[in-house]
Short mmCIF file of C-alpha atoms and ligand atoms in Angstrom, two decimals:
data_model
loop_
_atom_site.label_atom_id
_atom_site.label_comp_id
_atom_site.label_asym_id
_atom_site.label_seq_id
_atom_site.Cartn_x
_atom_site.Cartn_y
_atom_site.Cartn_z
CA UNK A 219 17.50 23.07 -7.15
CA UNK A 220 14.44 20.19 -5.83
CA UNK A 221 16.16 16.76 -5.05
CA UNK A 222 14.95 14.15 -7.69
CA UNK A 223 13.88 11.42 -5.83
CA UNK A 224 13.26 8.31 -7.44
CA UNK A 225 10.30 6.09 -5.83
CA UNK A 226 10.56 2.48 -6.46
CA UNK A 227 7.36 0.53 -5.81
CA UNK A 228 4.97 -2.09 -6.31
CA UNK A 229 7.47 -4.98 -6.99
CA UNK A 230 6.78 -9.18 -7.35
CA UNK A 231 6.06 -10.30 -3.52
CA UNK A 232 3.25 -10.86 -2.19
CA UNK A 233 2.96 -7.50 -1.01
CA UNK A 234 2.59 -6.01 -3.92
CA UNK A 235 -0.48 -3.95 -2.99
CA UNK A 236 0.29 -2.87 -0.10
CA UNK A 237 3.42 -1.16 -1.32
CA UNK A 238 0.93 0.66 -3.98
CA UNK A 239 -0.66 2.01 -0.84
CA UNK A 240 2.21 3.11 0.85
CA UNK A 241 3.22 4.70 -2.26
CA UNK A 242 0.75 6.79 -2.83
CA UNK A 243 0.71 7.76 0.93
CA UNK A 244 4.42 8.88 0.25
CA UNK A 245 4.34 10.57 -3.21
CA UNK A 246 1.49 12.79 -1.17
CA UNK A 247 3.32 14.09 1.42
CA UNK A 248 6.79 14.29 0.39
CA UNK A 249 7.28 17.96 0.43
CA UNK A 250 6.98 19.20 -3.66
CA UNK A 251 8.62 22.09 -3.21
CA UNK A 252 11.69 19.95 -2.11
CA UNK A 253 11.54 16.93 -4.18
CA UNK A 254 10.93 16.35 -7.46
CA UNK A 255 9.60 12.82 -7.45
CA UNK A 256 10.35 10.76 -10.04
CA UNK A 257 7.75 7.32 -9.84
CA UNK A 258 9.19 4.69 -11.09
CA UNK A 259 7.29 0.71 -10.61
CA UNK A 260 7.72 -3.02 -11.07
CA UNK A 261 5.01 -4.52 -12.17
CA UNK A 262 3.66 -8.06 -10.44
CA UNK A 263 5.64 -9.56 -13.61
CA UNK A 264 9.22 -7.69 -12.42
CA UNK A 265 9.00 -5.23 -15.38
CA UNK A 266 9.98 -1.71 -14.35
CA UNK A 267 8.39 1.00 -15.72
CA UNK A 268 8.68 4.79 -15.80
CA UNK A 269 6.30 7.55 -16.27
CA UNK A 270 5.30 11.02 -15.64
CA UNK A 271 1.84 10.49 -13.46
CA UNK A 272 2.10 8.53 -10.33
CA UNK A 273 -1.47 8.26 -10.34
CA UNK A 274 -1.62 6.55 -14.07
CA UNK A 275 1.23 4.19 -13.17
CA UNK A 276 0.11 3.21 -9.63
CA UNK A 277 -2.97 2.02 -11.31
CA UNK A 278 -1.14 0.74 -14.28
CA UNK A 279 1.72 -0.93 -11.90
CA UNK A 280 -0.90 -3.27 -10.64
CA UNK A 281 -1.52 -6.01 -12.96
CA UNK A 282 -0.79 -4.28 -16.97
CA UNK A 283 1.83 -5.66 -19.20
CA UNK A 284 4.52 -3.34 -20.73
CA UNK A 285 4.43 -3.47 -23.67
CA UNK A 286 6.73 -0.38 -25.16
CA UNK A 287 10.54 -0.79 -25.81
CA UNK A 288 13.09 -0.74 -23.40
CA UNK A 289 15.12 2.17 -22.55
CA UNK A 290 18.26 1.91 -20.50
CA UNK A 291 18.38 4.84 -17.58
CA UNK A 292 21.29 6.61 -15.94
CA UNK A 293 20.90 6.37 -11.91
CA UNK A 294 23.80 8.69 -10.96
CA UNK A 295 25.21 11.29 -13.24
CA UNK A 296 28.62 9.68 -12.39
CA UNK A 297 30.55 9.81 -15.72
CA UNK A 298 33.12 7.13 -15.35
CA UNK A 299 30.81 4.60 -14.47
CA UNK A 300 28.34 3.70 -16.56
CA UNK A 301 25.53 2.63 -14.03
CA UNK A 302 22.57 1.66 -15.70
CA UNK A 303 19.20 -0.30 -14.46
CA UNK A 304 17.29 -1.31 -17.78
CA UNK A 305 13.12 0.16 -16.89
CA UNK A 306 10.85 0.00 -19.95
CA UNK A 307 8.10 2.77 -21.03
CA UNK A 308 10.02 6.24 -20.87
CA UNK A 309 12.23 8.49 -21.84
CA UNK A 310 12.10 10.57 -18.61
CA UNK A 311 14.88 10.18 -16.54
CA UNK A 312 17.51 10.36 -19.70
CA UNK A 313 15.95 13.57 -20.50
CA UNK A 314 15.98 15.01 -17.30
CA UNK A 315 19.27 13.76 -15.48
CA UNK A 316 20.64 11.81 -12.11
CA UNK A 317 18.59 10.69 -9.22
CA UNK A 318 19.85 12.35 -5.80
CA UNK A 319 18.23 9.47 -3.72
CA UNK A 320 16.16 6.24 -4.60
CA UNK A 321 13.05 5.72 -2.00
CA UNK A 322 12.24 2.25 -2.35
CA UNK A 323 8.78 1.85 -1.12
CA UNK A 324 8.30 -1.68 -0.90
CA UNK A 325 7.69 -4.67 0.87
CA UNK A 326 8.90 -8.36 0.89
CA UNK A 327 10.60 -10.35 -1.47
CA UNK A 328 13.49 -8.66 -3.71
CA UNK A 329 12.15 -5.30 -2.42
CA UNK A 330 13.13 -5.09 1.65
CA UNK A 331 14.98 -8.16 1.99
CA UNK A 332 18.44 -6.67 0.50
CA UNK A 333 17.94 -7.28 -2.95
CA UNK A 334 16.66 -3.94 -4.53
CA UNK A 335 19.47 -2.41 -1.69
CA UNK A 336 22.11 -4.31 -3.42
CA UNK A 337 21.78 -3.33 -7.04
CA UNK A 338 21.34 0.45 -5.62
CA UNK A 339 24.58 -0.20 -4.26
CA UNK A 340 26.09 -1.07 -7.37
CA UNK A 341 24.29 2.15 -9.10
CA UNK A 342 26.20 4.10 -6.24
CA UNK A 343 23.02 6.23 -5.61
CA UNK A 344 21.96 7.00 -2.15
CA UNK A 345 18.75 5.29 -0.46
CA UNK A 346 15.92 5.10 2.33
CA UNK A 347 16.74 2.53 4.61
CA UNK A 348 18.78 -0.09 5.82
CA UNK A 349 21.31 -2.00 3.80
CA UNK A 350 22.27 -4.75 2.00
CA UNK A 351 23.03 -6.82 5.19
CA UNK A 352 20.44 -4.73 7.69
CA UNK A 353 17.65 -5.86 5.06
CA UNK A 354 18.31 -9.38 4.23
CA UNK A 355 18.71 -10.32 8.43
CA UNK A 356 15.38 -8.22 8.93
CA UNK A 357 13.79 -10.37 6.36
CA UNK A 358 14.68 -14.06 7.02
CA UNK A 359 12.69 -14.99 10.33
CA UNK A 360 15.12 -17.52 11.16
CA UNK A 361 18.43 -15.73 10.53
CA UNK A 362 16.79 -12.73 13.03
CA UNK A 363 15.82 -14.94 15.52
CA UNK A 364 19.13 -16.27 15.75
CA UNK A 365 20.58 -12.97 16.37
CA UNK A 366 18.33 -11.87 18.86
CA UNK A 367 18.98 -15.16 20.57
CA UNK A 368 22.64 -14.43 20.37
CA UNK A 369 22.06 -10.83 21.90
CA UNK A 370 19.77 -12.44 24.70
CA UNK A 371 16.59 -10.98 24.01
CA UNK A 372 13.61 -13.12 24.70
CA UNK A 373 11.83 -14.86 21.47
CA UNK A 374 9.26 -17.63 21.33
CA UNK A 375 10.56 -21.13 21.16
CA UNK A 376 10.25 -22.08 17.64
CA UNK A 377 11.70 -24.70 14.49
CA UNK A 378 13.07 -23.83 11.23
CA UNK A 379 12.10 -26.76 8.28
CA UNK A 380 13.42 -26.77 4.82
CA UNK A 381 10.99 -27.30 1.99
CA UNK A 382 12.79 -30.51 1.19
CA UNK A 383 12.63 -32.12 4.40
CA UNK A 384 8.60 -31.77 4.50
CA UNK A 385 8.25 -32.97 1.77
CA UNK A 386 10.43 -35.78 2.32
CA UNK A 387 9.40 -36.55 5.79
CA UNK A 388 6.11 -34.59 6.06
CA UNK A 389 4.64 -37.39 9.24
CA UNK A 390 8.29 -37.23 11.15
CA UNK A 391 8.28 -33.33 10.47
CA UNK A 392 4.69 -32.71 12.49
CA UNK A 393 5.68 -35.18 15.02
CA UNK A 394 8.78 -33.34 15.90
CA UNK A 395 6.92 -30.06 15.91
CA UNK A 396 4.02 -31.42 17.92
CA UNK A 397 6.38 -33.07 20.59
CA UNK A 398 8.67 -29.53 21.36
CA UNK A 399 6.12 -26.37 20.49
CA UNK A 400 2.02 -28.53 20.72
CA UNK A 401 -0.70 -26.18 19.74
CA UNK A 402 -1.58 -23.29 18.91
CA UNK A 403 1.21 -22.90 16.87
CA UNK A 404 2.03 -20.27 13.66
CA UNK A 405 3.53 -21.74 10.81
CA UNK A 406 5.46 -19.00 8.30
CA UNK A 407 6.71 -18.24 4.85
CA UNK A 408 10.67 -17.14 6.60
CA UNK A 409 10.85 -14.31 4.44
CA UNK A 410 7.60 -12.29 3.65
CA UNK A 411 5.56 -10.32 5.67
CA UNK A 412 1.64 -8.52 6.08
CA UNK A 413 0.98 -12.64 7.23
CA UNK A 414 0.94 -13.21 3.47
CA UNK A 415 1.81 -17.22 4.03
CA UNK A 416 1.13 -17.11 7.64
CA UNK A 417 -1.64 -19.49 9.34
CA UNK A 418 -2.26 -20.40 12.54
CA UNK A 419 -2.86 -24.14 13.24
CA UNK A 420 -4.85 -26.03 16.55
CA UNK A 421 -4.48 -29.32 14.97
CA UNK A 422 -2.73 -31.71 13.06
CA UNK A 423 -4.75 -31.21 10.01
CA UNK A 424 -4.34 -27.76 10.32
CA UNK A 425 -0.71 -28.15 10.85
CA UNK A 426 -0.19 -29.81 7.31
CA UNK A 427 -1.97 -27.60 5.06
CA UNK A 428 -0.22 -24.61 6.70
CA UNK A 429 3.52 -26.06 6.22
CA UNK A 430 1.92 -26.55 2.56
CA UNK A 431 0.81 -23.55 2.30
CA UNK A 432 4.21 -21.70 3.32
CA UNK A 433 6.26 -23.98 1.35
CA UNK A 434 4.63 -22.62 -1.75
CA UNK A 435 6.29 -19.25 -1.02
CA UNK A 436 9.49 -20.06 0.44
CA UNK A 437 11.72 -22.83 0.57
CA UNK A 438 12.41 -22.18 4.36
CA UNK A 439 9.68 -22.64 6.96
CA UNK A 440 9.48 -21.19 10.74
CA UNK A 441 7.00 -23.05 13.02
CA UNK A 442 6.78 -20.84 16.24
CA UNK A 443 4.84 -21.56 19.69
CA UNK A 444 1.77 -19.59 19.96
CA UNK A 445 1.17 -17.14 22.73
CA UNK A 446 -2.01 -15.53 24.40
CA UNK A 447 -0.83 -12.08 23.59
CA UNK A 448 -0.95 -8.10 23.11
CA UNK A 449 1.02 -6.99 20.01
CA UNK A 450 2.83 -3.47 20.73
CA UNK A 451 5.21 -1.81 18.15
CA UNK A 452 7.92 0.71 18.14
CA UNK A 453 9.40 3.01 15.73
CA UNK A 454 13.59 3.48 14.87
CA UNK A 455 14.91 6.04 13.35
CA UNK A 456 18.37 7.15 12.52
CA UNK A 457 22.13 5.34 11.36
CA UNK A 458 24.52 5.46 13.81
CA UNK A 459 22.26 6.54 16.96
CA UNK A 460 19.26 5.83 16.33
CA UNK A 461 15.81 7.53 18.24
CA UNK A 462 12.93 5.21 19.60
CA UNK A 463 9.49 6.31 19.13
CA UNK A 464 7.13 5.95 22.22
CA UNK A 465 4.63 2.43 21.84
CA UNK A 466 1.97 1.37 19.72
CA UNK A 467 -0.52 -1.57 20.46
CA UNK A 468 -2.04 -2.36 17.71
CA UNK A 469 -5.31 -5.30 18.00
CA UNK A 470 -6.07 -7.29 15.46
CA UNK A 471 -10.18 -7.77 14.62
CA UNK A 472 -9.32 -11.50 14.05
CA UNK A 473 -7.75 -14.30 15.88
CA UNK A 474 -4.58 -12.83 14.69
CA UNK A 475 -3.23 -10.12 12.50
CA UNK A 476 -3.46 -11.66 9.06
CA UNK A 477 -3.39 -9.95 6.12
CA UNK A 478 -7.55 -9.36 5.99
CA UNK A 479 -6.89 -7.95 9.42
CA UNK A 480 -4.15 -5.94 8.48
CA UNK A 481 -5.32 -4.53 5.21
CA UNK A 482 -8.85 -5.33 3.66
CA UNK A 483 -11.42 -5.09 6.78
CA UNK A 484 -10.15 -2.18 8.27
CA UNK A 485 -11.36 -3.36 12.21
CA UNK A 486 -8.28 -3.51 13.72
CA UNK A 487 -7.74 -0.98 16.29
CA UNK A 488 -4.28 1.10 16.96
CA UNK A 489 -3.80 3.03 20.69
CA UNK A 490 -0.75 5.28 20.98
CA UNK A 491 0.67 5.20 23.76
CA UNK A 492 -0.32 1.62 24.22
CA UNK A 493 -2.12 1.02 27.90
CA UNK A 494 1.36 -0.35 29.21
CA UNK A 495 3.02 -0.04 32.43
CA UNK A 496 6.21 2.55 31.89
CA UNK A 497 8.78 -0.02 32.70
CA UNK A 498 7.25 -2.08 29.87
CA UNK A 499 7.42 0.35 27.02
CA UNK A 500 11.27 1.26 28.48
CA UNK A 501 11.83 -2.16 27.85
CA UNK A 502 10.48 -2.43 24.59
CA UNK A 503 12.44 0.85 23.77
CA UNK A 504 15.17 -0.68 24.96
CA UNK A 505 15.23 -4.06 23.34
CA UNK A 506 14.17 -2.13 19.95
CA UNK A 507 17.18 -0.21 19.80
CA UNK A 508 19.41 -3.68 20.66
CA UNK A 509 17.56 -4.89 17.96
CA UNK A 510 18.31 -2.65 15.34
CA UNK A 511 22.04 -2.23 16.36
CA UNK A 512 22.57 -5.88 16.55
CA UNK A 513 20.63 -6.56 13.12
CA UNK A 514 22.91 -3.71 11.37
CA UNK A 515 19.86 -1.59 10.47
CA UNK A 516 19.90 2.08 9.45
CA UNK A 517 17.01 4.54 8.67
CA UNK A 518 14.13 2.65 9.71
CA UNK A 519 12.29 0.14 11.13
CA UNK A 520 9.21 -0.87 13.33
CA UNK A 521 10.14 -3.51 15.72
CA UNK A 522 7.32 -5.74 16.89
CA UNK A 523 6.62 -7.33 20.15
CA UNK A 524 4.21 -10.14 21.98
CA UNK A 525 2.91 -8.90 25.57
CA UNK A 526 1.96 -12.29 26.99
CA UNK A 527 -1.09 -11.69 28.69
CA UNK A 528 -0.89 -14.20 31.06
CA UNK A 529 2.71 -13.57 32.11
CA UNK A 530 3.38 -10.00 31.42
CA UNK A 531 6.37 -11.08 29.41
CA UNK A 532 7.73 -9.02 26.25
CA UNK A 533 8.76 -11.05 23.79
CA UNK A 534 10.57 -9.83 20.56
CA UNK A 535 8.54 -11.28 17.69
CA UNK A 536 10.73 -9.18 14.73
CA UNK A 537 11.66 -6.10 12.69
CA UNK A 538 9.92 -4.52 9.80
CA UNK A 539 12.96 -2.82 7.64
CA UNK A 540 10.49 -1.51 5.28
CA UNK A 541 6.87 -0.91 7.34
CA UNK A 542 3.66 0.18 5.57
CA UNK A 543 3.94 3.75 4.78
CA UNK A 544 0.37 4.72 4.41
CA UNK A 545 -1.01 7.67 6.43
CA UNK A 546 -2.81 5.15 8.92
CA UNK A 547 0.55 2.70 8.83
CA UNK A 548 1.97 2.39 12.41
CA UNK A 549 5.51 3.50 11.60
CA UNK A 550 4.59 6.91 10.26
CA UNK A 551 2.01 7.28 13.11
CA UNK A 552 4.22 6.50 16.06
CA UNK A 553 6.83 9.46 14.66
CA UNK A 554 3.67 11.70 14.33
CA UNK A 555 2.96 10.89 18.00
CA UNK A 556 6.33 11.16 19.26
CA UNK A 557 6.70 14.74 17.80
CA UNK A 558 7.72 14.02 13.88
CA UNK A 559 5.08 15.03 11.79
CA UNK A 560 4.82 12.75 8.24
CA UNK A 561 6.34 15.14 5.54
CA UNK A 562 9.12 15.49 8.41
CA UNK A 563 9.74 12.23 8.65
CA UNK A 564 10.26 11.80 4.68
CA UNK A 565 12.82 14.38 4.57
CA UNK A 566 14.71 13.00 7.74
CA UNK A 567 14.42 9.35 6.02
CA UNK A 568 16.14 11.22 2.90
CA UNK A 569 19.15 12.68 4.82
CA UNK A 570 20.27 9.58 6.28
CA UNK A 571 20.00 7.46 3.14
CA UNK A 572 22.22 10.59 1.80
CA UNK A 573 24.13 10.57 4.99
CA UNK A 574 24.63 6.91 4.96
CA UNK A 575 25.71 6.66 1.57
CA UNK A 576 28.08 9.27 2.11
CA UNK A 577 29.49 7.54 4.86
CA UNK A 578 30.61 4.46 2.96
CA UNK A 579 32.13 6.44 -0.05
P1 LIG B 740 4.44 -7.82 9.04
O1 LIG B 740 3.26 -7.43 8.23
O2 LIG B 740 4.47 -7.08 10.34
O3 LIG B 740 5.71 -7.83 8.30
P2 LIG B 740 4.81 -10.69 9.10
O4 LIG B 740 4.17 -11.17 7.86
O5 LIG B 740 6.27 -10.54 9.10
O6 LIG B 740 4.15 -9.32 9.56
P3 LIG B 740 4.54 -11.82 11.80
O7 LIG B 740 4.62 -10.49 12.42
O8 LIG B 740 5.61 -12.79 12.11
O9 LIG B 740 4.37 -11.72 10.21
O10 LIG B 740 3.17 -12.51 12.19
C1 LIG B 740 1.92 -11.94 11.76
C2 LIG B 740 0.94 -11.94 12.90
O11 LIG B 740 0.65 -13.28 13.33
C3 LIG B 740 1.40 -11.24 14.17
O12 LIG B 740 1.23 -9.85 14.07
C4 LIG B 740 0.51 -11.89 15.21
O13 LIG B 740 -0.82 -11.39 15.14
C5 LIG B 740 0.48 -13.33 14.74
N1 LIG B 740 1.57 -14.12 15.33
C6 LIG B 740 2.71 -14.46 14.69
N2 LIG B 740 3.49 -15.24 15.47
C7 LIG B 740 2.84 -15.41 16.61
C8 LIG B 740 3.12 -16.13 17.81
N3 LIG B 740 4.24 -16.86 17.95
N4 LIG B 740 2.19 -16.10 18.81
C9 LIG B 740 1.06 -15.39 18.66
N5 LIG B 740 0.74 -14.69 17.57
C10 LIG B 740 1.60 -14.69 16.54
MG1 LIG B 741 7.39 -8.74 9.11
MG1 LIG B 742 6.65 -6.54 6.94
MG1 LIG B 743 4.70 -8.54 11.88
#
């Protein structure tokens, strides 16, 4: 019998349409003699909806309304617990049965910050990826850093604000900021990602509109020091011992990687293996493995580092629990690199969210 593999996608952050990308990258390769994928996304609005063609409702996922009745839909065939998710627009799933694993492909808010992980805990049905926990530490900037300062690996000094405080004390804020990190500094949304939030400011009038401009998406802000610097990536895999991927460098076509760098003008340049001395990607490898043990992360991740040109020093800059999936997406390109070839890489992804699942019964 195929596994029936449910893909979640799309979703309310920011990030929506990048995870549309990603999903249609995955639904490609995942191996259809294997899988039987069932597509199932949340629309901008948080509706879920379920259908038979990926194509229709990655298209339809984007920005449409549901407007048919809701149908409640069994995630496990468990019969003693009742474990049902309410998704509108199909019959489907009732028709045809349980789910053997949920791939959520998604990014941000609700969808890779231990949300989504948690209510597929409570459905008791086996996923891609890291945890409840693993997710929601990946996701908050400021909750990371403080484990990777308790582990001693080397961030970028940086401040944590609270919405309220700004906008209480918006003059004191920016003089505290100026006074311990100056400029350039990056001002950030804590918990988001693809930059969505993220601006860099060389001034004080640059400074204000960016706090204002990350305040509007989260009520936590992270001011960090900029840095003069190379951006290389590497790729985890696994639960309990986890592989390393060799190193990516990716370069951004703008000042820095923002999200028109990352995903609309299509500039930026990746190099596998990055140029790096060996004892510098050994000690990226090695801090991305302390990383993802320390963080409690299982499955995946990409963990991202600053090279400071200057210096040569690695600094860890953070981890990417749920990385862009497309075929041109770093994560899937460092395994292809290191020897895992895409549709390989799906079906290892599968087994551990089995295997982890199984673990905690
Ligand atoms: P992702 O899409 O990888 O999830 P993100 O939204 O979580 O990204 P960051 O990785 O924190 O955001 O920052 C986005 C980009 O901004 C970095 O890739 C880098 O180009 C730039 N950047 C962020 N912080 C700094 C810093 N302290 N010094 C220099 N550049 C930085
Ligand atoms: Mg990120
Ligand atoms: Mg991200
Ligand atoms: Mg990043």
């Amino acid at each position: 019998r195929k596994r029936r593999i449910g893909l979640i996608f799309g979703g309310r952050s920011g990030e929506h349409e990048v995870s549309l990308a990603s999903a249609k990258s995955v639904i490609a390769n995942l191996d259809h003699e294997k899988y039987e994928v069932i597509p199932i996304a949340i629309t901008k609005t948080g509706a879920w909806l379920l259908g038979a063609d990926p194509q229709a409702l990655l298209t339809a996922g984007q920005d449409t309304q549901p407007e048919t009745t809701t149908t409640t839909v069994t995630l496990t065939g468990d019969p003693n617990v009742r474990r049902l998710i309410p998704l509108e627009g199909g019959e489907q799933l009732r028709e045809n049965g349980a789910l053997d694993a949920i791939f959520p492909v998604m990014h941000g808010t609700t969808g890779e910050d231990g949300a989504l992980q948690g209510l597929l805990e409570m459905a008791n049905v086996p996923y891609v990826g890291c945890g409840v926990l693993g997710s929601a530490l990946g996701m908050d900037k400021e909750k990371m850093k403080m484990i990777f300062q308790t582990i001693g690996l080397p961030i970028v000094d940086y401040l944590v604000y609270r919405r309220h405080e700004w906008e209480r004390s918006p003059e004191a804020v920016m003089d505290a900021i100026e006074q311990r990190l100056g400029y350039p500094i990056f001002i950030k949304p804590a918990n988001l990602g693809s930059s969505v939030g993220i601006n860099k400011a060389h001034n004080r009038a640059e400074l204000e509109h960016a706090i204002n401009v990350a305040a509007e998406y989260d009520r936590k802000i992270v001011i960090e020091k900029g840095i003069n610097c190379r951006e290389l990536e590497c790729a985890v895999l696994g639960n309990d011992e986890p592989i390393v991927s060799i190193v990516g460098e990716v370069a951004a076509s703008s000042e820095f990687f923002d999200y028109n760098a990352k995903y609309i003008d299509n500039k930026s340049e990746i190099t596998i293996p990055a140029a790096i001395p060996q004892a510098t990607a050994e000690e990226i490898r090695r801090q991305a493995l302390q990383a993802f043990l320390a963080l409690d992360l299982s499955g995946l991740a990409r963990v991202d580092f600053f090279l400071e040109k200057e210096t040569g020093q690695v600094y860890m800059n953070e981890v990417n629990t749920l990385p862009g999936f497309t075929q041109v997406s770093m994560y899937p390109m460092l395994w292809e690199a290191s020897g895992i070839p895409y549709s390989e890489l799906l079906d290892r992804l599968i087994e551990l969210g089995i295997e982890r699942h199984a673990d905690r019964q």
